[in-house]
Coordinates of C-alpha atoms and ligand atoms in Angstrom, one line a residue:
M1 CA 364.0 124.4 -33.9
N2 CA 366.8 126.1 -31.9
S3 CA 366.0 129.1 -34.1
I4 CA 363.2 130.0 -31.8
K5 CA 365.6 131.7 -29.4
S6 CA 367.2 133.8 -32.2
Y7 CA 363.7 134.6 -33.6
I8 CA 362.7 135.9 -30.2
S9 CA 365.8 138.1 -29.7
E10 CA 365.3 139.5 -33.2
H11 CA 361.6 140.4 -32.7
K12 CA 361.5 140.9 -28.9
D13 CA 360.5 144.6 -28.8
R14 CA 357.8 144.2 -31.4
M15 CA 356.4 141.1 -29.6
L16 CA 356.2 143.0 -26.4
N17 CA 354.7 146.2 -27.9
E18 CA 352.0 144.2 -29.6
L19 CA 350.9 142.8 -26.3
L20 CA 351.0 146.2 -24.6
E21 CA 348.7 147.5 -27.3
L22 CA 346.3 144.7 -26.7
L23 CA 346.3 145.4 -23.0
K24 CA 345.3 149.0 -23.5
I25 CA 341.7 147.9 -24.6
P26 CA 339.5 147.5 -21.5
S27 CA 337.7 144.3 -22.5
I28 CA 335.8 143.9 -19.3
S29 CA 333.1 141.3 -20.0
A30 CA 331.2 141.8 -16.7
N31 CA 330.4 145.5 -17.3
S32 CA 328.2 146.3 -20.3
D33 CA 329.6 149.9 -20.5
Y34 CA 332.7 148.2 -22.1
E35 CA 330.8 146.4 -24.8
K36 CA 332.5 148.3 -27.6
D37 CA 335.9 147.6 -26.2
V38 CA 335.2 143.9 -25.8
I39 CA 334.3 143.8 -29.5
K40 CA 337.3 145.9 -30.5
T41 CA 339.5 143.4 -28.7
A42 CA 338.0 140.5 -30.6
E43 CA 338.8 142.4 -33.9
S44 CA 342.4 143.0 -32.8
V45 CA 342.8 139.3 -31.9
K46 CA 341.5 138.4 -35.4
S47 CA 344.0 140.7 -37.1
H48 CA 346.9 139.3 -35.0
L49 CA 345.9 135.7 -35.9
E50 CA 345.9 136.7 -39.6
K51 CA 349.3 138.3 -39.3
A52 CA 350.7 135.3 -37.5
G53 CA 349.9 133.1 -40.4
C54 CA 346.4 131.6 -40.0
D55 CA 344.8 130.9 -43.4
H56 CA 341.3 131.5 -42.2
V57 CA 340.1 133.7 -39.3
E58 CA 336.6 134.6 -38.5
I59 CA 334.7 136.4 -35.8
C60 CA 331.9 134.0 -34.8
E61 CA 328.8 135.7 -33.5
T62 CA 327.1 134.1 -30.5
P63 CA 324.2 135.2 -28.3
G64 CA 326.8 137.1 -26.3
Y65 CA 330.3 138.2 -27.1
P66 CA 332.0 136.9 -30.2
I67 CA 334.4 134.0 -30.4
V68 CA 337.5 134.5 -32.5
Y69 CA 338.3 131.4 -34.5
G70 CA 341.4 130.9 -36.6
E71 CA 343.1 128.0 -38.3
K72 CA 346.1 126.9 -40.3
I73 CA 345.5 123.4 -41.7
I74 CA 348.5 122.0 -43.5
S75 CA 347.6 118.3 -43.9
N76 CA 345.0 115.8 -43.0
D77 CA 347.9 113.4 -42.0
L78 CA 349.1 115.7 -39.3
P79 CA 347.6 116.0 -35.8
T80 CA 345.6 119.1 -34.9
V81 CA 346.1 121.3 -31.9
L82 CA 343.3 123.4 -30.6
V83 CA 344.4 126.5 -28.7
Y84 CA 341.9 128.0 -26.3
G85 CA 342.2 131.3 -24.5
H86 CA 340.1 134.3 -23.4
Y87 CA 340.4 138.0 -24.5
D88 CA 338.1 139.3 -21.8
V89 CA 339.4 140.5 -18.4
Q90 CA 338.1 141.0 -14.9
P91 CA 336.9 144.4 -13.8
P92 CA 339.9 146.3 -12.4
D93 CA 338.3 147.7 -9.2
P94 CA 339.2 148.9 -6.7
L95 CA 341.0 151.4 -8.9
D96 CA 342.6 153.3 -6.1
L97 CA 344.7 150.3 -5.2
W98 CA 346.5 150.2 -8.5
D99 CA 350.0 151.8 -8.6
S100 CA 349.5 152.6 -12.3
P101 CA 346.2 152.7 -14.3
P102 CA 345.0 149.1 -15.2
F103 CA 344.7 149.8 -19.0
E104 CA 348.0 151.8 -19.3
P105 CA 350.5 149.0 -19.3
V106 CA 353.9 149.7 -17.8
I107 CA 356.9 147.5 -17.3
K108 CA 358.5 147.5 -13.8
E109 CA 361.0 145.4 -12.1
T110 CA 359.9 143.3 -9.1
Q111 CA 361.7 141.0 -6.7
L112 CA 360.5 137.9 -8.6
H113 CA 360.7 139.6 -12.0
P114 CA 364.1 141.3 -12.2
D115 CA 363.7 141.4 -16.0
G116 CA 360.6 143.4 -15.5
A117 CA 356.9 142.6 -15.4
I118 CA 354.0 144.0 -17.4
F119 CA 351.5 145.7 -15.1
A120 CA 348.0 145.8 -16.6
R121 CA 344.6 144.1 -16.1
G122 CA 344.7 141.0 -18.3
S123 CA 348.5 140.9 -18.6
C124 CA 348.6 137.4 -17.0
D125 CA 344.9 136.4 -17.2
D126 CA 344.7 135.9 -20.0
K127 CA 345.8 138.2 -22.8
G128 CA 349.5 137.8 -22.1
Q129 CA 349.2 134.1 -22.0
F130 CA 347.1 133.4 -25.0
F131 CA 349.2 135.9 -27.0
M132 CA 352.3 133.7 -26.4
H133 CA 350.5 131.1 -28.6
V134 CA 349.9 133.7 -31.3
K135 CA 353.6 134.7 -31.3
A136 CA 354.7 131.0 -31.2
L137 CA 352.4 130.4 -34.2
E138 CA 354.0 133.4 -36.0
Y139 CA 357.5 131.9 -35.5
M140 CA 356.4 128.5 -36.6
T141 CA 354.7 129.7 -39.8
K142 CA 357.3 132.3 -40.7
E143 CA 360.2 129.9 -40.2
G144 CA 358.6 126.8 -41.7
Q145 CA 358.5 125.0 -38.3
L146 CA 354.9 124.1 -38.0
P147 CA 354.5 120.3 -37.6
C148 CA 350.8 120.2 -36.7
N149 CA 347.5 121.7 -37.9
V150 CA 346.5 124.5 -35.6
K151 CA 343.1 125.9 -34.6
F152 CA 342.6 128.9 -32.3
M153 CA 339.4 129.6 -30.3
I154 CA 339.7 132.8 -28.2
E155 CA 336.5 133.8 -26.3
G156 CA 335.3 136.9 -24.6
E157 CA 333.2 135.6 -21.7
E158 CA 335.5 133.4 -19.7
E159 CA 335.4 135.7 -16.7
V160 CA 331.6 135.7 -16.6
G161 CA 331.0 132.0 -17.1
S162 CA 331.6 131.2 -20.8
E163 CA 327.9 130.9 -21.5
S164 CA 328.2 131.7 -25.2
L165 CA 331.1 129.2 -25.6
S166 CA 328.9 126.5 -24.1
W167 CA 326.4 127.3 -26.8
F168 CA 329.1 127.4 -29.5
V169 CA 331.0 124.3 -28.8
P170 CA 328.3 121.7 -29.3
R171 CA 327.2 123.5 -32.5
N172 CA 330.6 123.4 -34.0
K173 CA 332.1 120.0 -33.2
E174 CA 333.4 119.4 -36.7
K175 CA 335.1 122.7 -37.0
L176 CA 336.7 122.3 -33.6
A177 CA 337.8 118.7 -34.1
N178 CA 341.3 118.2 -32.7
D179 CA 343.7 115.8 -31.2
V180 CA 344.6 117.8 -28.1
I181 CA 343.6 121.1 -26.6
L182 CA 346.3 123.5 -25.4
I183 CA 345.6 126.3 -22.9
S184 CA 347.8 128.8 -21.1
D185 CA 345.6 130.3 -18.5
T186 CA 347.0 128.9 -15.3
G187 CA 350.3 129.2 -13.4
M188 CA 353.5 127.4 -12.6
I189 CA 355.2 126.8 -9.2
A190 CA 358.2 129.1 -9.8
K191 CA 360.5 130.3 -12.6
D192 CA 363.0 127.6 -11.7
V193 CA 360.4 125.0 -10.8
P194 CA 358.4 124.4 -13.9
S195 CA 355.0 122.7 -13.5
I196 CA 352.1 121.6 -15.6
T197 CA 348.6 122.0 -14.2
T198 CA 346.8 118.7 -14.1
G199 CA 343.7 119.6 -12.3
L200 CA 341.2 122.4 -12.1
R201 CA 338.4 122.8 -9.5
G202 CA 334.8 123.0 -10.4
L203 CA 332.6 125.9 -9.2
S204 CA 329.2 126.7 -8.0
Y205 CA 328.5 130.4 -7.5
V206 CA 325.3 131.5 -5.8
E207 CA 323.8 134.7 -4.5
V208 CA 321.6 134.8 -1.4
E209 CA 319.1 137.3 -0.3
V210 CA 317.6 137.4 3.2
T211 CA 314.5 139.5 3.7
G212 CA 313.1 140.5 7.1
P213 CA 310.6 143.4 7.6
N214 CA 309.0 145.0 4.6
R215 CA 311.0 148.2 5.0
D216 CA 314.1 149.6 6.7
L217 CA 313.4 150.2 10.4
H218 CA 314.7 152.5 13.1
S219 CA 317.1 150.4 15.0
G220 CA 316.0 151.8 18.4
L221 CA 312.3 151.5 17.9
Y222 CA 312.4 148.0 16.4
G223 CA 315.9 146.7 17.3
G224 CA 315.7 143.5 19.4
A225 CA 312.1 142.8 18.5
V226 CA 312.4 141.7 14.8
A227 CA 314.8 139.6 13.0
N228 CA 317.7 141.7 11.6
P229 CA 318.5 140.2 8.1
I230 CA 322.1 141.1 8.4
N231 CA 322.5 139.5 11.8
I232 CA 320.7 136.4 10.5
L233 CA 322.6 136.2 7.3
T234 CA 326.0 136.3 9.0
K235 CA 324.9 133.7 11.5
M236 CA 323.7 131.4 8.7
I237 CA 326.9 131.9 6.9
A238 CA 329.0 131.2 10.0
S239 CA 327.1 127.9 10.5
L240 CA 328.2 126.6 7.0
H241 CA 331.6 125.6 8.5
D242 CA 332.1 123.5 11.7
E243 CA 334.9 123.9 14.2
N244 CA 337.2 121.8 12.0
N245 CA 336.3 124.0 9.0
H246 CA 334.4 121.2 7.3
I247 CA 331.4 122.4 5.3
T248 CA 328.2 121.5 7.1
I249 CA 325.8 121.2 4.1
P250 CA 324.4 117.6 4.2
G251 CA 325.7 115.5 1.3
F252 CA 328.3 118.1 0.3
Y253 CA 331.2 115.6 0.6
D254 CA 329.4 112.5 -0.6
K255 CA 331.1 112.4 -4.0
V256 CA 334.4 114.0 -3.1
E257 CA 337.3 112.0 -4.5
E258 CA 339.6 111.1 -1.6
L259 CA 343.3 110.8 -2.7
S260 CA 345.4 107.9 -1.6
R261 CA 348.2 108.5 1.0
E262 CA 350.6 107.7 -1.8
E263 CA 349.1 110.4 -4.1
R264 CA 349.1 112.9 -1.2
N265 CA 352.8 112.1 -0.4
K266 CA 353.7 112.6 -4.1
M267 CA 351.9 116.0 -4.0
A268 CA 353.9 117.0 -0.8
E269 CA 357.2 116.5 -2.7
A270 CA 356.6 119.7 -4.7
P271 CA 358.7 122.5 -3.3
F272 CA 356.7 124.7 -1.0
S273 CA 357.6 127.0 1.8
L274 CA 354.9 127.8 4.3
E275 CA 356.9 130.7 5.7
D276 CA 357.3 132.3 2.3
Y277 CA 353.6 131.7 1.6
K278 CA 352.6 133.5 4.9
S279 CA 355.0 136.3 4.5
A280 CA 353.9 137.0 0.9
L281 CA 350.4 137.6 2.2
D282 CA 351.4 139.2 5.5
I283 CA 349.5 136.7 7.6
E284 CA 350.7 135.1 10.8
A285 CA 349.0 131.8 10.3
V286 CA 347.2 129.8 7.5
Y287 CA 343.6 128.7 8.0
G288 CA 341.6 125.9 6.7
E289 CA 340.1 122.4 6.9
A290 CA 341.6 120.3 9.6
G291 CA 343.7 117.3 8.5
Y292 CA 344.9 118.8 5.2
T293 CA 348.0 120.8 4.2
T294 CA 347.8 124.2 2.6
N295 CA 348.5 122.8 -0.9
E296 CA 345.8 120.2 -0.3
R297 CA 343.3 122.8 0.9
N298 CA 343.7 124.8 -2.2
S299 CA 343.6 122.1 -4.8
I300 CA 342.2 118.7 -3.9
R301 CA 339.6 119.8 -1.3
P302 CA 336.3 121.6 -1.9
T303 CA 335.7 125.0 -0.3
L304 CA 332.9 127.5 0.5
D305 CA 333.7 131.2 0.6
V306 CA 331.8 134.5 0.8
N307 CA 333.0 136.7 -2.0
G308 CA 330.9 139.7 -1.1
I309 CA 328.4 140.7 1.5
W310 CA 326.3 143.8 1.8
G311 CA 323.2 145.4 3.2
G312 CA 322.2 148.3 5.5
Y313 CA 324.1 151.5 5.9
T314 CA 327.7 151.6 4.7
G315 CA 328.0 155.3 4.0
E316 CA 329.9 157.9 6.0
G317 CA 329.1 158.3 9.6
A318 CA 326.4 156.4 11.4
K319 CA 322.8 155.8 10.5
T320 CA 320.7 153.8 13.0
V321 CA 318.8 151.4 10.8
I322 CA 317.8 147.8 10.6
A323 CA 317.8 147.0 6.9
S324 CA 315.0 145.1 5.3
K325 CA 317.4 143.0 3.2
A326 CA 320.9 141.5 3.4
Y327 CA 322.9 139.8 0.5
A328 CA 325.9 137.7 -0.1
K329 CA 327.7 136.1 -3.0
I330 CA 329.1 132.7 -2.2
S331 CA 331.5 130.5 -4.3
M332 CA 332.0 126.8 -3.7
R333 CA 335.1 125.3 -5.3
L334 CA 334.5 121.7 -6.2
V335 CA 336.7 118.7 -6.8
P336 CA 336.4 115.8 -9.2
H337 CA 333.1 113.8 -9.1
Q338 CA 331.2 116.6 -7.4
D339 CA 328.5 117.8 -9.8
W340 CA 328.0 121.5 -9.7
H341 CA 324.3 121.3 -10.3
E342 CA 323.9 118.8 -7.5
I343 CA 326.0 121.0 -5.1
T344 CA 324.0 124.1 -6.0
D345 CA 320.8 122.2 -5.2
L346 CA 322.2 120.9 -1.9
F347 CA 323.3 124.4 -1.0
K348 CA 319.9 125.9 -1.8
K349 CA 317.9 123.3 0.2
H350 CA 320.2 123.6 3.2
F351 CA 320.3 127.4 3.2
E352 CA 316.5 127.6 3.0
A353 CA 316.2 125.0 5.7
I354 CA 318.4 126.8 8.2
A355 CA 316.5 130.2 7.8
P356 CA 314.7 131.0 11.1
K357 CA 311.1 132.2 11.2
G358 CA 310.9 135.9 10.7
V359 CA 313.0 136.1 7.5
T360 CA 312.6 134.6 4.0
V361 CA 315.6 133.4 2.0
E362 CA 316.1 133.4 -1.7
V363 CA 319.1 131.5 -3.3
K364 CA 319.9 132.5 -6.9
P365 CA 322.4 130.2 -8.7
H366 CA 324.9 132.0 -10.9
H367 CA 327.3 130.2 -13.2
G368 CA 329.2 127.1 -12.4
G369 CA 331.2 124.3 -13.9
Q370 CA 332.7 120.9 -13.4
G371 CA 336.3 120.2 -12.3
Y372 CA 338.8 118.6 -14.5
V373 CA 341.8 116.3 -14.1
T374 CA 344.3 115.7 -16.9
P375 CA 345.9 112.2 -16.9
I376 CA 349.7 112.3 -17.2
D377 CA 350.0 109.1 -19.3
N378 CA 348.8 110.6 -22.6
I379 CA 351.0 111.9 -25.4
G380 CA 349.7 115.5 -24.9
Y381 CA 351.1 115.6 -21.3
Q382 CA 354.3 113.8 -22.4
A383 CA 354.9 116.3 -25.2
A384 CA 354.4 119.2 -22.8
S385 CA 356.7 117.6 -20.3
K386 CA 359.4 117.2 -23.0
A387 CA 358.9 120.8 -24.1
Y388 CA 359.5 122.2 -20.6
K389 CA 362.5 119.8 -20.2
T390 CA 364.0 121.3 -23.3
T391 CA 363.6 124.9 -22.4
F392 CA 363.8 124.9 -18.6
E393 CA 366.2 122.0 -18.4
K394 CA 364.1 120.4 -15.7
T395 CA 361.2 118.0 -15.8
P396 CA 358.0 119.8 -14.9
I397 CA 356.0 118.8 -11.8
P398 CA 352.4 117.8 -12.4
Q399 CA 350.3 120.0 -10.1
R400 CA 346.6 120.4 -9.4
S401 CA 345.4 124.0 -9.3
G402 CA 342.6 125.5 -7.1
G403 CA 341.3 127.7 -9.9
S404 CA 338.5 126.9 -12.4
I405 CA 338.2 127.0 -16.1
P406 CA 334.7 125.4 -16.3
I407 CA 334.7 125.1 -20.1
V408 CA 337.5 122.5 -20.0
A409 CA 335.2 119.7 -18.8
L410 CA 332.8 120.7 -21.5
F411 CA 335.5 120.3 -24.1
E412 CA 336.1 116.8 -23.0
K413 CA 332.5 115.9 -23.1
E414 CA 331.7 117.5 -26.5
L415 CA 335.0 117.2 -28.3
K416 CA 336.3 114.1 -26.6
S417 CA 339.8 115.5 -26.2
K418 CA 342.2 116.0 -23.3
T419 CA 343.3 119.5 -22.3
I420 CA 346.9 120.3 -21.5
L421 CA 347.4 123.3 -19.2
M422 CA 350.7 125.0 -19.9
G423 CA 350.5 128.0 -17.6
F424 CA 353.4 130.4 -17.3
G425 CA 352.0 132.8 -14.6
L426 CA 353.1 132.9 -11.0
D427 CA 350.6 132.9 -8.0
S428 CA 352.1 136.2 -7.0
D429 CA 351.2 137.8 -10.3
A430 CA 348.0 139.1 -8.7
I431 CA 345.4 138.0 -11.3
H432 CA 341.9 139.4 -10.5
S433 CA 343.6 141.8 -8.0
P434 CA 345.0 145.3 -8.3
N435 CA 348.4 145.5 -9.9
E436 CA 348.0 142.3 -11.9
H437 CA 351.3 141.7 -13.8
F438 CA 353.1 139.1 -16.0
G439 CA 356.8 138.6 -16.1
V440 CA 358.5 139.6 -19.3
W441 CA 360.7 136.5 -18.8
N442 CA 357.7 134.3 -18.4
Y443 CA 356.1 135.7 -21.6
F444 CA 359.2 134.9 -23.7
K445 CA 359.7 131.6 -22.0
G446 CA 356.2 130.6 -23.0
I447 CA 356.8 131.7 -26.6
E448 CA 360.0 129.6 -26.5
T449 CA 358.4 126.5 -25.0
I450 CA 355.2 126.3 -27.1
P451 CA 356.9 125.4 -30.5
W452 CA 358.6 122.5 -28.8
F453 CA 355.2 121.2 -27.7
Y454 CA 354.1 121.1 -31.3
K455 CA 357.3 119.3 -32.4
Y456 CA 357.0 116.6 -29.7
F457 CA 353.3 116.2 -30.0
S458 CA 353.7 115.7 -33.7
E459 CA 356.5 113.1 -33.2
L460 CA 354.6 111.2 -30.5
S461 CA 351.4 111.2 -32.6
T462 CA 353.1 109.5 -35.6
K463 CA 354.6 106.9 -33.3
A464 CA 351.2 106.2 -31.8
Ligands
BES501 N1 342.6 131.8 -15.5 C1 341.6 131.7 -14.5 C2 341.6 130.4 -13.8 C3 342.9 129.9 -13.1 C4 343.9 130.8 -12.7 C5 343.1 128.6 -13.0 C6 345.1 130.3 -12.2 C7 344.2 128.1 -12.4 C8 345.2 129.0 -12.0 C9 340.3 132.0 -15.1 O1 340.3 133.2 -15.9 C10 339.3 132.4 -13.9 O2 339.5 133.4 -13.3 N2 338.3 131.5 -13.7 C11 337.3 131.8 -12.7 C12 336.1 131.0 -13.0 C13 335.2 131.7 -13.9 C14 333.9 130.9 -14.1 C15 334.8 133.1 -13.6 C16 337.8 131.4 -11.3 O3 338.6 130.5 -11.2 O4 337.4 132.1 -10.4
MN502 MN1 341.8 133.1 -17.2
MN503 MN1 340.3 135.0 -14.5

């Protein structure tokens, strides 16, 4: 197994170039202008899986974008690992904030990545990360080091809510049957502080529309005499948090899992510098729910944030107008036991209830998903922990993340298996932002670590 290091050094340039090629295709699932590119990316993933040694690869059609499925089954006596990832990416806008074009990958050194980082949309989320698994498979098949059956399922709609995958999974339970699900679509604490993600937050995403008068009005002739939808909307949004930054929606916290003091103390042991956190973001102070630390606020506590707000005149110069409508997009990050459908209902009821006379309010639910927690007493976690111990020479820290991969809870429900989140990105890699990047070191460290997971998982499975 030590041959993984020499395999990497022998094939380094090719492994990097193949990823760069994949990053050139703009697989933006949110924008239908890129439909052809999304499909082209699926085809490219298919051919990479074939070349890496899968015996059977197919592009599975769905009501939306296709799912690439590949497998290498060696023996019924061996455990099966299901690898999940997504080949779609977030829209790159605002384009003018990128230092180089988002779909023309370049490698540049940064302070945290002295060996270089790949700058491109999707480099970390998630093309670069799922591609580590393809390259690890290539090594294992070419060098006769594959100790498990492997299945790959790479989808093209993660960034827009995984609707087609939610359709696909319950219809293909047999095909997807596995002993553990392995995903690299999260991060780790630092290059010298390996961690395994043990929790993901749930999500409820809604759009709200406030309507006042039946047309846009002159703000002098009508101002002060009719409800201004933008004024009202901002007031309603402001009322959703109290002075302690608790969310005011009745029932919102009813099912929130409260962690014990002991668990919170354990969490606080993970290395973290508030000063570095603030200076990385150029902020003077952090902000959030009273009574919780920064790391608690962004992992074990639920949140409500406006993601976009618009209405009225936003063009050049000034136009004196009271808009007829105002809009906002709001995300609520949820924690274990909060049900996203229930929370969406609670939000809708509350938001409609607080609308003053003179406006009407419409709440449109978008996608959502349940949170997830991976227990650390299972062989999947133990195998991952041993794998990091081998390649980082440090035991990884279990850490809950603030992000969401809604499909993970569905995997547990439908396929009855646990998911292990082996992420190799850093928080500073700017996923979803301009100048997204992924460290070259991180990419190869992932490729090096993954085969060890297979080895230990196989060993621990036979013991069980
Ligand atoms: N890979 C991310 C989620 C993530 C990133 C989790 C880092 C933990 C650490 C995923 O692609 C993503 O962006 N998820 C969305 C939700 C989805 C429904 C659009 C999110 O978290 O906003
Ligand atoms: Mn992702
Ligand atoms: Mn994402």
